[in-house]
Short mmCIF file of C-alpha atoms in Angstrom, two decimals:
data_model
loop_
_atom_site.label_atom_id
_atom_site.label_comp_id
_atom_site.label_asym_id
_atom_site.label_seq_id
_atom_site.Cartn_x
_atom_site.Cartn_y
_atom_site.Cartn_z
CA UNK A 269 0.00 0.00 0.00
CA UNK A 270 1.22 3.62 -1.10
CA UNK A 271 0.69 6.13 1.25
CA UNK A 272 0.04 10.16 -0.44
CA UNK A 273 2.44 12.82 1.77
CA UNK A 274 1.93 16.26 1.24
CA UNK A 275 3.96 19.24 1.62
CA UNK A 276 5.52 20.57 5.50
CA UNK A 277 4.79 23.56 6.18
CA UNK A 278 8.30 24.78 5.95
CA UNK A 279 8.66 23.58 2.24
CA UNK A 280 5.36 25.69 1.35
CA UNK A 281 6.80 28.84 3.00
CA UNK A 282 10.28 27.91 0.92
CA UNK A 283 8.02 27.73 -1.95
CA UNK A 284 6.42 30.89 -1.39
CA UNK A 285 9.72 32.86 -0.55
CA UNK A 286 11.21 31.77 -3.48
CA UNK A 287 7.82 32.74 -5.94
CA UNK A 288 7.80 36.19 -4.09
CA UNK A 289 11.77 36.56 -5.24
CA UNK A 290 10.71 35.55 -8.44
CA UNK A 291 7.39 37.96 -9.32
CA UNK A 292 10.13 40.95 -7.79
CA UNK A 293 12.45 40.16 -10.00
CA UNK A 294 10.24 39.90 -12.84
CA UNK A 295 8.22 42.92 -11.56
CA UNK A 296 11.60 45.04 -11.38
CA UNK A 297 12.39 43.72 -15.01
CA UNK A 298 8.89 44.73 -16.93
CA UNK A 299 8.92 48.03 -15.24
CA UNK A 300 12.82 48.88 -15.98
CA UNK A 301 11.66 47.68 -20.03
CA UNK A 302 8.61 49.92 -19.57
CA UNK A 303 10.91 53.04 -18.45
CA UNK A 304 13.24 52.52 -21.29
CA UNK A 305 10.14 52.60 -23.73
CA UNK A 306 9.06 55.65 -22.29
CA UNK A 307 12.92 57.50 -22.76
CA UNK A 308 13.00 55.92 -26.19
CA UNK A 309 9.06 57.19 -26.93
CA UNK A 310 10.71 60.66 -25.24
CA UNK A 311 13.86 61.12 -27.47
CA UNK A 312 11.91 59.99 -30.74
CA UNK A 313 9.58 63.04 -30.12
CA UNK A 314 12.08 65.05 -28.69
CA UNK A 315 13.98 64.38 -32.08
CA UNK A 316 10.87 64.90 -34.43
CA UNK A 317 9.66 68.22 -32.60
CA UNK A 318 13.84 69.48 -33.18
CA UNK A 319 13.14 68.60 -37.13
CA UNK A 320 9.78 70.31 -37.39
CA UNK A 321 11.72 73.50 -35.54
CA UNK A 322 14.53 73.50 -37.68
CA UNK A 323 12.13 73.29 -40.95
CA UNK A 324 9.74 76.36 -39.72
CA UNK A 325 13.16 78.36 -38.83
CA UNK A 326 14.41 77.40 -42.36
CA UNK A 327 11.02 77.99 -44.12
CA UNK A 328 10.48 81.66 -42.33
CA UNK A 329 14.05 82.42 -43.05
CA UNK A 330 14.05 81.27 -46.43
CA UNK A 331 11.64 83.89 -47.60
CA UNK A 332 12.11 86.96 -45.82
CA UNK A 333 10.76 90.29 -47.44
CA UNK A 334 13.54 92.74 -48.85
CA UNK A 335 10.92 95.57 -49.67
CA UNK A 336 11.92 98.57 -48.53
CA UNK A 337 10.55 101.34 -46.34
CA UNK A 338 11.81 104.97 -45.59
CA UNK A 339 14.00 105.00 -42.26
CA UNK A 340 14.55 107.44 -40.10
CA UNK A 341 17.14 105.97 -38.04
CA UNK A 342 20.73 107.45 -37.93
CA UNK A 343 23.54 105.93 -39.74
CA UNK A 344 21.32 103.89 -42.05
CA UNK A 345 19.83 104.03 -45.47
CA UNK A 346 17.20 105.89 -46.13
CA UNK A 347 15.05 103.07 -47.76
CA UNK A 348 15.87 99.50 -45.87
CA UNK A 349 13.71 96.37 -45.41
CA UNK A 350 12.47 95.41 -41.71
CA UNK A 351 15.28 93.56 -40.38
CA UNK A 352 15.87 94.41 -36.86
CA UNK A 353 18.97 92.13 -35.70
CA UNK A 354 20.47 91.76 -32.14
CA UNK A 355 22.49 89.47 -30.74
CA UNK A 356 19.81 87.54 -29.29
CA UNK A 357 16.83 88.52 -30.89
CA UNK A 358 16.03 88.68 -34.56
CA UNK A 359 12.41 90.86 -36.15
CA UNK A 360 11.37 90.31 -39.59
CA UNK A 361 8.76 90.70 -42.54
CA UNK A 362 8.30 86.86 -43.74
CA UNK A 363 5.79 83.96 -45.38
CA UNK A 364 4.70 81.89 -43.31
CA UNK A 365 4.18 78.18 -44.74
CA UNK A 366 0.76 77.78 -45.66
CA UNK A 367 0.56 74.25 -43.82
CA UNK A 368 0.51 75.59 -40.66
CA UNK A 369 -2.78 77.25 -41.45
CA UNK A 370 -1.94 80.78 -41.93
CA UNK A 371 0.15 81.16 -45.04
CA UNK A 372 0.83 84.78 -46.05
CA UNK A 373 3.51 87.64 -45.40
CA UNK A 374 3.51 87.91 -41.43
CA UNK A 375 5.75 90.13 -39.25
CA UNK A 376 8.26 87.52 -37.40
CA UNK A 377 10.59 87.47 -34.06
CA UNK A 378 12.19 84.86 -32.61
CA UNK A 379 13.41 85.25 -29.06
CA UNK A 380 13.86 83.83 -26.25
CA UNK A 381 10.94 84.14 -23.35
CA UNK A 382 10.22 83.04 -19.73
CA UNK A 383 8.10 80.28 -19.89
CA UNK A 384 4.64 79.31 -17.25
CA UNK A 385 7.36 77.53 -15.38
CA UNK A 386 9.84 80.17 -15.51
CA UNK A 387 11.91 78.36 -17.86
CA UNK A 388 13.14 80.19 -21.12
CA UNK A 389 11.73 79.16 -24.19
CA UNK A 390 12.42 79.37 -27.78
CA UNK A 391 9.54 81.40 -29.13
CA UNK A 392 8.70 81.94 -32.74
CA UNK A 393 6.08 85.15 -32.62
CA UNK A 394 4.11 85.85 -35.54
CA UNK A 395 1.41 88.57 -36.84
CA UNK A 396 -0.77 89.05 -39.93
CA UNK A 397 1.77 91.86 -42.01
CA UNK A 398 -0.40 95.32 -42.11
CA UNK A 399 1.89 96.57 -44.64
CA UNK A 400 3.21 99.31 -41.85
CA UNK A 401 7.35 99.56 -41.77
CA UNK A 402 7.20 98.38 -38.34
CA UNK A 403 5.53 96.28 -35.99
CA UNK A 404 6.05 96.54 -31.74
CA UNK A 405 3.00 94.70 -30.55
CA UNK A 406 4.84 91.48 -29.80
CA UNK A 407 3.12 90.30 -26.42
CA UNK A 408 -0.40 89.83 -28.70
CA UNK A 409 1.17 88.28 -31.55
CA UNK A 410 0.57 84.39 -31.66
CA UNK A 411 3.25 82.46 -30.71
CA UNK A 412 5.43 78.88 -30.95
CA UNK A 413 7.51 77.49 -28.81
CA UNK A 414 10.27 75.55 -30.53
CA UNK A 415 12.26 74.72 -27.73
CA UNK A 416 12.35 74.78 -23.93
CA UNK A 417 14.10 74.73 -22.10
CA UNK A 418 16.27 77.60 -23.21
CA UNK A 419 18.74 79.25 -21.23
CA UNK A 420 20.48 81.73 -23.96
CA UNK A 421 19.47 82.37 -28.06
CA UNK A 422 22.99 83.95 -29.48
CA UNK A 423 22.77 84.99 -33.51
CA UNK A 424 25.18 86.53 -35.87
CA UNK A 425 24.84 87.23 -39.25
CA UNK A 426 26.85 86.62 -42.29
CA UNK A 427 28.02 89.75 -44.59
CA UNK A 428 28.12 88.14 -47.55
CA UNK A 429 31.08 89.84 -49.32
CA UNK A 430 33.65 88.73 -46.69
CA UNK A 431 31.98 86.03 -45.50
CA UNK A 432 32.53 87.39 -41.85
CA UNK A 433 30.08 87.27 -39.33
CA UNK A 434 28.52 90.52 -36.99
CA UNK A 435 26.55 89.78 -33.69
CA UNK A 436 24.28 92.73 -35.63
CA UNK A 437 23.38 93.51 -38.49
CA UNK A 438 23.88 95.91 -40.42
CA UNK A 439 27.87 95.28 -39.38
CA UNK A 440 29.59 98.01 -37.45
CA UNK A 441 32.47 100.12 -39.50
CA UNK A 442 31.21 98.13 -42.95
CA UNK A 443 30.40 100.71 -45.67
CA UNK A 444 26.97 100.44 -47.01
CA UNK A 445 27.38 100.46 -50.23
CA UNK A 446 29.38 97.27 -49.65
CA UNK A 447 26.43 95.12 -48.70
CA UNK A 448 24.11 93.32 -50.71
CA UNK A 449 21.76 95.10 -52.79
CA UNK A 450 18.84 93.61 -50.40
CA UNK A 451 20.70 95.00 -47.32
CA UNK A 452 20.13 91.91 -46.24
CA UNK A 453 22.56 89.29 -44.77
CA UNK A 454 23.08 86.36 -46.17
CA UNK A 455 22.62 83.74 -43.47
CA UNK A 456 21.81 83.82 -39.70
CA UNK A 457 23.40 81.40 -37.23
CA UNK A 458 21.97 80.19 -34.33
CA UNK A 459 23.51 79.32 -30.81
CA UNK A 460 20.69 77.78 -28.30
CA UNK A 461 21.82 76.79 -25.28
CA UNK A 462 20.32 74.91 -22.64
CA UNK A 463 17.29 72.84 -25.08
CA UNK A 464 17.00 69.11 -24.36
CA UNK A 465 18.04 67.23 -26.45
CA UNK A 466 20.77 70.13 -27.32
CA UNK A 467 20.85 71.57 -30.29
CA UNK A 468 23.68 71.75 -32.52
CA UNK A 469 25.18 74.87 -34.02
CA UNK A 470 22.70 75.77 -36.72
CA UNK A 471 23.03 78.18 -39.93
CA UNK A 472 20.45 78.95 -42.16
CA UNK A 473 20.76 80.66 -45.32
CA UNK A 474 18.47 83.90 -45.55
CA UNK A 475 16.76 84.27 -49.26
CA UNK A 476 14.59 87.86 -50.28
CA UNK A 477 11.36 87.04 -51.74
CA UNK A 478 11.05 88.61 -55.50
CA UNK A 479 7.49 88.30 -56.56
CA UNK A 480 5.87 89.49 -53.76
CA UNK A 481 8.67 92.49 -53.07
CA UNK A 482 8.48 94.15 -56.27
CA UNK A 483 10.48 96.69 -54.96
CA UNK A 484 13.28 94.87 -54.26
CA UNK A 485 16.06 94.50 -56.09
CA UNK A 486 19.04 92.57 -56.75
CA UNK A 487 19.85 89.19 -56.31
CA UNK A 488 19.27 86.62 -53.37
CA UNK A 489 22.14 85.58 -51.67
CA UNK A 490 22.95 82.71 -48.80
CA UNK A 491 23.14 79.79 -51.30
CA UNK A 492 22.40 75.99 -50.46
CA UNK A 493 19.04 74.30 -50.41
CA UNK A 494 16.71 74.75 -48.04
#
């Protein structure tokens, strides 16, 4: 005759130690996979939102207005395009692309502003163009943020006869009748510091619209393809 024996009491609670080990462990593993899909989902955007930046920065830039309006500022020409350009700010007359549901000349600045956290942002402002020389109303302009968060925007612009760079524009001690027939330069770089992921130094070549700047005149200059 066979006699059935079950399990002691101590080789259950062995049993049960050594399940619990086993559920942590696996626990510990799906959640550190589950983490490392989230960074990876994280970067991927992080990586797509730095592309669609780079191609609004190249597409505003790449068709910036060269008509001209009378100035009355010292030490410049008396007829000059709206191009105001600082070190860390840069104002402009530009198209916007029509996919992002405006289309259109609009008066641009990019800049850096304090965001709702008190983080700098990278802020692309944006207003229907009126057809006045200037435009100041910048707070109620319509805005996008292209990167945050920022601590520092540096630009410098590219005279495109020496091929030397100014952190303004137009250059200081450069004779006027030495720059482009736009008075425009031809390229902007861009030093952002602080955006995650980082961005790398970027240059984008400026182009003056022709068919919409009648006005305008000579060639465009900056080269390469947008």
């Amino acid at each position: 005759m066979f006699h059935c024996h079950g399990f002691t009491l101590v080789e259950v609670l062995i049993a049960l130690a050594l399940l619990s080990l086993l559920m942590l462990v696996l626990s510990g593993a799906l959640r550190a996979m589950g983490q490392t899909e989230e960074r990876v989902e994280q970067r991927v955007a992080a990586a797509d939102d730095y592309r669609a930046a780079v191609q609004l920065l190249n597409d505003v830039l790449g068709r910036v207005s060269a008509r001209r309006y009378a100035s009355l500022q010292a030490g410049t020409p008396q007829q000059q395009p709206f191009f105001q350009a600082a070190p860390d700010t840069l104002a402009w007359i530009g198209v916007m692309p029509a996919r992002y549901g405006l289309g259109g000349r609009h008066y641009l600045r990019l800049a850096v502003e304090p965001g709702p956290d008190g983080d700098g942002q990278l802020v692309l402002r944006y207003a229907p163009w009126s057809g006045a020389p200037t435009f100041d109303a910048w707070p109620q302009a319509q805005a996008r943020v292209l990167a945050a968060p920022v601590q520092s925007l540096a630009l410098r612009y590219q005279e495109p006869a020496s091929g030397g760079w100014s952190p303004v524009w137009p250059p200081p001690g450069v004779p006027l009748n030495t720059l482009p027939s736009t008075l425009l330069p031809g390229a902007v770089a861009l030093q952002i510091d602080g955006a995650q992921p980082a961005w790398p130094p970027l240059v984008v070549p400026l182009r003056a619209t022709r068919t919409s700047d009648p006005s305008a005149q000579g060639g465009s200059f900056g080269g390469g393809a947008r």
